[in-house]
Short mmCIF file of C-alpha atoms in Angstrom, two decimals:
data_model
loop_
_atom_site.label_atom_id
_atom_site.label_comp_id
_atom_site.label_asym_id
_atom_site.label_seq_id
_atom_site.Cartn_x
_atom_site.Cartn_y
_atom_site.Cartn_z
CA MET A 156 121.17 69.33 43.19
CA THR A 157 123.93 69.86 40.63
CA ALA A 158 124.47 66.99 38.18
CA GLU A 159 127.85 65.29 38.20
CA PRO A 160 130.11 66.44 35.33
CA ILE A 161 130.72 64.18 32.34
CA ARG A 162 134.00 62.40 33.07
CA VAL A 163 136.11 62.22 29.89
CA LEU A 164 139.15 60.11 29.04
CA ILE A 165 141.17 61.05 25.96
CA ALA A 166 143.55 58.82 23.98
CA ASP A 167 145.79 60.44 21.37
CA ASP A 168 149.51 60.11 20.70
CA HIS A 169 150.00 63.83 20.02
CA PRO A 170 150.60 65.92 23.18
CA ILE A 171 149.40 69.10 21.46
CA VAL A 172 146.07 67.44 20.58
CA ARG A 173 145.65 66.21 24.14
CA GLN A 174 146.47 69.64 25.53
CA GLY A 175 143.92 71.28 23.23
CA LEU A 176 141.24 68.76 24.23
CA GLU A 177 142.04 69.31 27.90
CA ILE A 178 141.53 73.07 27.58
CA VAL A 179 138.24 72.68 25.69
CA ILE A 180 136.80 70.04 28.00
CA ASN A 181 137.81 71.65 31.29
CA SER A 182 136.35 74.97 30.15
CA GLN A 183 132.88 73.44 30.43
CA PRO A 184 131.03 73.38 33.76
CA ASP A 185 129.39 70.05 32.90
CA MET A 186 132.61 68.22 31.91
CA CYS A 187 135.94 67.27 33.39
CA LEU A 188 138.98 65.49 31.99
CA VAL A 189 139.90 62.52 34.19
CA GLY A 190 142.76 60.97 32.21
CA GLN A 191 145.03 61.12 29.18
CA ALA A 192 146.51 58.21 27.24
CA ALA A 193 149.21 58.34 24.55
CA ASP A 194 148.42 54.92 23.06
CA GLY A 195 145.77 52.25 23.03
CA ASN A 196 147.37 50.21 25.79
CA GLN A 197 147.38 53.18 28.16
CA ALA A 198 143.76 53.85 27.18
CA LEU A 199 142.78 50.32 28.25
CA ILE A 200 144.58 50.67 31.58
CA LEU A 201 143.01 54.06 32.34
CA PHE A 202 139.58 52.86 31.22
CA LYS A 203 139.69 50.06 33.78
CA GLU A 204 141.05 52.34 36.52
CA LEU A 205 138.90 55.41 35.96
CA GLN A 206 135.66 54.07 34.42
CA PRO A 207 135.07 57.31 32.46
CA ASP A 208 131.67 58.38 31.16
CA VAL A 209 133.00 59.01 27.63
CA ILE A 210 136.22 58.11 25.83
CA ILE A 211 137.67 60.21 23.00
CA MET A 212 139.78 57.80 20.94
CA ASP A 213 142.30 58.43 18.19
CA LEU A 214 142.70 55.52 15.78
CA LYS A 215 146.33 55.67 14.67
CA MET A 216 148.49 55.32 17.77
CA PRO A 217 151.68 53.39 18.59
CA ILE A 218 151.98 50.19 20.68
CA MET A 219 148.23 49.49 20.35
CA ASN A 220 146.06 51.29 17.83
CA GLY A 221 142.66 52.70 18.61
CA LEU A 222 140.76 49.90 16.88
CA VAL A 223 142.21 47.21 19.12
CA ALA A 224 141.53 49.34 22.19
CA ILE A 225 137.96 50.02 21.05
CA GLU A 226 137.28 46.33 20.48
CA GLN A 227 138.55 45.37 23.93
CA ILE A 228 136.68 48.19 25.68
CA LYS A 229 133.42 47.33 23.92
CA GLN A 230 133.86 43.66 24.82
CA SER A 231 134.37 44.65 28.45
CA ASP A 232 131.52 47.18 28.55
CA PRO A 233 129.45 47.70 25.37
CA GLU A 234 127.65 50.64 26.99
CA THR A 235 130.77 52.81 27.36
CA PRO A 236 130.40 55.68 24.85
CA ILE A 237 133.40 56.09 22.55
CA LEU A 238 133.87 59.12 20.30
CA VAL A 239 136.45 58.56 17.57
CA LEU A 240 138.70 61.51 16.79
CA THR A 241 140.27 61.28 13.33
CA SER A 242 141.92 63.33 10.59
CA PHE A 243 140.49 61.18 7.80
CA THR A 244 136.99 60.93 6.34
CA ASP A 245 137.55 57.91 4.12
CA ASP A 246 139.97 55.82 6.18
CA GLU A 247 139.05 52.14 6.36
CA MET A 248 139.83 52.34 10.07
CA VAL A 249 136.88 54.71 10.50
CA ILE A 250 134.55 52.17 8.91
CA SER A 251 136.04 49.46 11.10
CA ALA A 252 135.51 51.60 14.20
CA ILE A 253 131.85 52.06 13.29
CA GLN A 254 131.56 48.30 12.80
CA LEU A 255 132.94 47.84 16.31
CA GLY A 256 130.10 49.93 17.70
CA VAL A 257 131.62 53.33 18.46
CA ASN A 258 129.07 55.97 19.35
CA GLY A 259 130.43 58.85 17.30
CA VAL A 260 133.07 60.07 14.86
CA ILE A 261 134.43 63.61 14.68
CA LEU A 262 137.27 65.18 12.71
CA LYS A 263 140.27 66.69 14.45
CA ASP A 264 139.78 69.98 12.63
CA ALA A 265 136.18 70.36 13.86
CA PRO A 266 135.47 73.53 15.87
CA PRO A 267 135.39 73.15 19.68
CA GLU A 268 131.61 73.69 19.80
CA GLN A 269 131.10 70.70 17.50
CA LEU A 270 133.31 68.52 19.67
CA LEU A 271 131.37 69.51 22.78
CA THR A 272 128.07 68.77 21.05
CA ALA A 273 129.37 65.36 20.01
CA LEU A 274 130.54 64.59 23.55
CA ARG A 275 127.19 65.49 25.06
CA ASP A 276 125.29 63.54 22.39
CA VAL A 277 127.18 60.28 22.88
CA PHE A 278 127.04 60.67 26.67
CA HIS A 279 123.24 60.88 26.44
CA GLY A 280 123.03 57.77 24.27
CA GLU A 281 122.82 59.46 20.88
CA LYS A 282 124.94 58.79 17.82
CA TYR A 283 127.12 61.56 16.38
CA VAL A 284 128.85 61.35 13.01
CA ASP A 285 130.68 64.31 11.48
CA PRO A 286 128.84 65.34 8.28
CA SER A 287 131.97 64.77 6.16
CA VAL A 288 132.37 61.28 7.56
CA ALA A 289 128.65 60.59 7.14
CA ARG A 290 128.86 61.36 3.40
CA LYS A 291 131.75 58.93 2.98
CA LEU A 292 129.94 56.33 5.06
CA MET A 293 126.78 56.59 3.01
CA ALA A 294 128.81 56.22 -0.18
CA ASN A 295 130.34 53.07 1.28
CA ILE A 296 126.91 51.75 2.25
CA HIS A 297 125.47 52.41 -1.20
CA GLN A 298 128.41 50.68 -2.86
CA SER A 299 128.09 47.67 -0.56
CA ALA A 300 124.33 47.53 -1.10
CA ALA A 301 124.82 47.59 -4.85
CA GLN A 302 127.10 44.59 -4.46
CA GLY A 303 124.58 42.85 -2.22
CA ARG A 304 127.06 42.77 0.63
CA LEU A 305 125.78 45.30 3.15
CA ASP A 306 126.35 42.71 5.87
CA HIS A 307 130.05 43.66 5.64
CA LEU A 308 129.12 46.65 7.79
CA LEU A 309 128.29 44.28 10.64
CA THR A 310 130.72 42.59 12.99
CA ASN A 311 130.73 38.80 13.20
CA ARG A 312 128.91 38.98 16.52
CA GLU A 313 126.27 41.33 15.07
CA ILE A 314 125.70 38.89 12.21
CA GLU A 315 125.19 36.13 14.78
CA VAL A 316 122.65 38.29 16.61
CA LEU A 317 120.94 39.20 13.33
CA LYS A 318 120.56 35.52 12.46
CA CYS A 319 118.95 34.96 15.86
CA LEU A 320 116.61 37.88 15.25
CA ALA A 321 115.59 36.31 11.96
CA GLN A 322 114.71 33.15 13.89
CA GLY A 323 112.37 35.17 16.08
CA LEU A 324 114.40 34.80 19.27
CA SER A 325 113.96 37.29 22.10
CA ASN A 326 116.91 39.20 23.55
CA ARG A 327 116.91 36.84 26.55
CA ASP A 328 116.97 33.78 24.28
CA ILE A 329 119.75 35.30 22.16
CA ALA A 330 121.78 36.00 25.30
CA LEU A 331 121.42 32.40 26.43
CA LYS A 332 122.27 31.01 23.00
CA LEU A 333 125.38 33.17 22.52
CA SER A 334 126.45 33.13 26.19
CA ILE A 335 126.42 36.92 26.52
CA SER A 336 124.44 39.29 28.73
CA THR A 337 121.00 40.60 27.80
CA ARG A 338 122.39 44.15 27.99
CA THR A 339 125.04 43.25 25.43
CA VAL A 340 122.38 41.79 23.13
CA THR A 341 120.35 45.01 23.46
CA THR A 342 123.41 47.02 22.42
CA HIS A 343 124.07 44.75 19.43
CA VAL A 344 120.45 44.99 18.29
CA ARG A 345 120.53 48.78 18.49
CA ASN A 346 123.77 48.88 16.45
CA ILE A 347 122.31 46.49 13.86
CA LEU A 348 119.23 48.66 13.37
CA ASP A 349 121.40 51.78 13.05
CA LYS A 350 123.81 50.23 10.55
CA LEU A 351 121.11 48.66 8.38
CA GLY A 352 118.93 51.77 8.48
CA VAL A 353 115.84 49.88 9.62
CA GLU A 354 113.36 50.78 12.34
CA ASN A 355 112.66 47.53 14.14
CA ARG A 356 113.56 43.88 14.62
CA THR A 357 111.08 42.68 12.02
CA GLN A 358 112.61 44.86 9.32
CA ALA A 359 116.08 43.67 10.32
CA ALA A 360 114.94 40.04 10.06
CA LEU A 361 113.44 40.68 6.61
CA TYR A 362 116.66 42.34 5.52
CA ALA A 363 118.64 39.29 6.66
CA VAL A 364 116.43 37.01 4.54
CA GLU A 365 116.36 39.27 1.48
CA HIS A 366 120.14 39.66 1.43
CA GLY A 367 120.96 36.01 1.99
CA ILE A 368 122.38 36.43 5.49
CA VAL A 369 119.94 33.72 6.54
CA GLU A 370 118.08 31.20 4.42
CA ARG A 371 114.46 31.78 3.50
CA PRO A 372 112.14 29.68 5.67
CA GLY A 373 110.52 26.75 3.98
#
């Protein structure tokens, strides 16, 4: 039995970029382009209508930028993979997108093979960050760590979840306390571990204590 193709939605305000993405995606037997949006508002509408498997999202678009669209999509369905497509490695919007929980970042001048790899990775639940972006991100992390403010990489909701982790609450208890689903909590925990560079909940809790995100017990 042949697997269903990966259904991709693209959002970019440049028709030439969208056309290029369409050619690359539809050339693959395991992918198909299901929709194109020219701004963040169109992306939201098509996301709700089409329920794509992966969204490729530009950040700088008219009417509604990519960040606002990403935030609303992730609030609606945290599990939807979003791959950011950008021309900038050190744009603050890229950092903000990562804070919002996007699954990957790739540069617009990346070769088609790299884009396809990134699409498949995020579809299968992996993270993908373009090496150039990763270097900038690590520099940002190191600077923040030196200032003792690495928690700036986390969203307000992730900080709330981290505080609950430090209290020893289970995902179910966190979901009840914050009035969100257990699946959403699981996604937040995974993003927290990734952003803080720790391996498990215990290490995340220790980090929260050591960096003053929560008070030391006793």
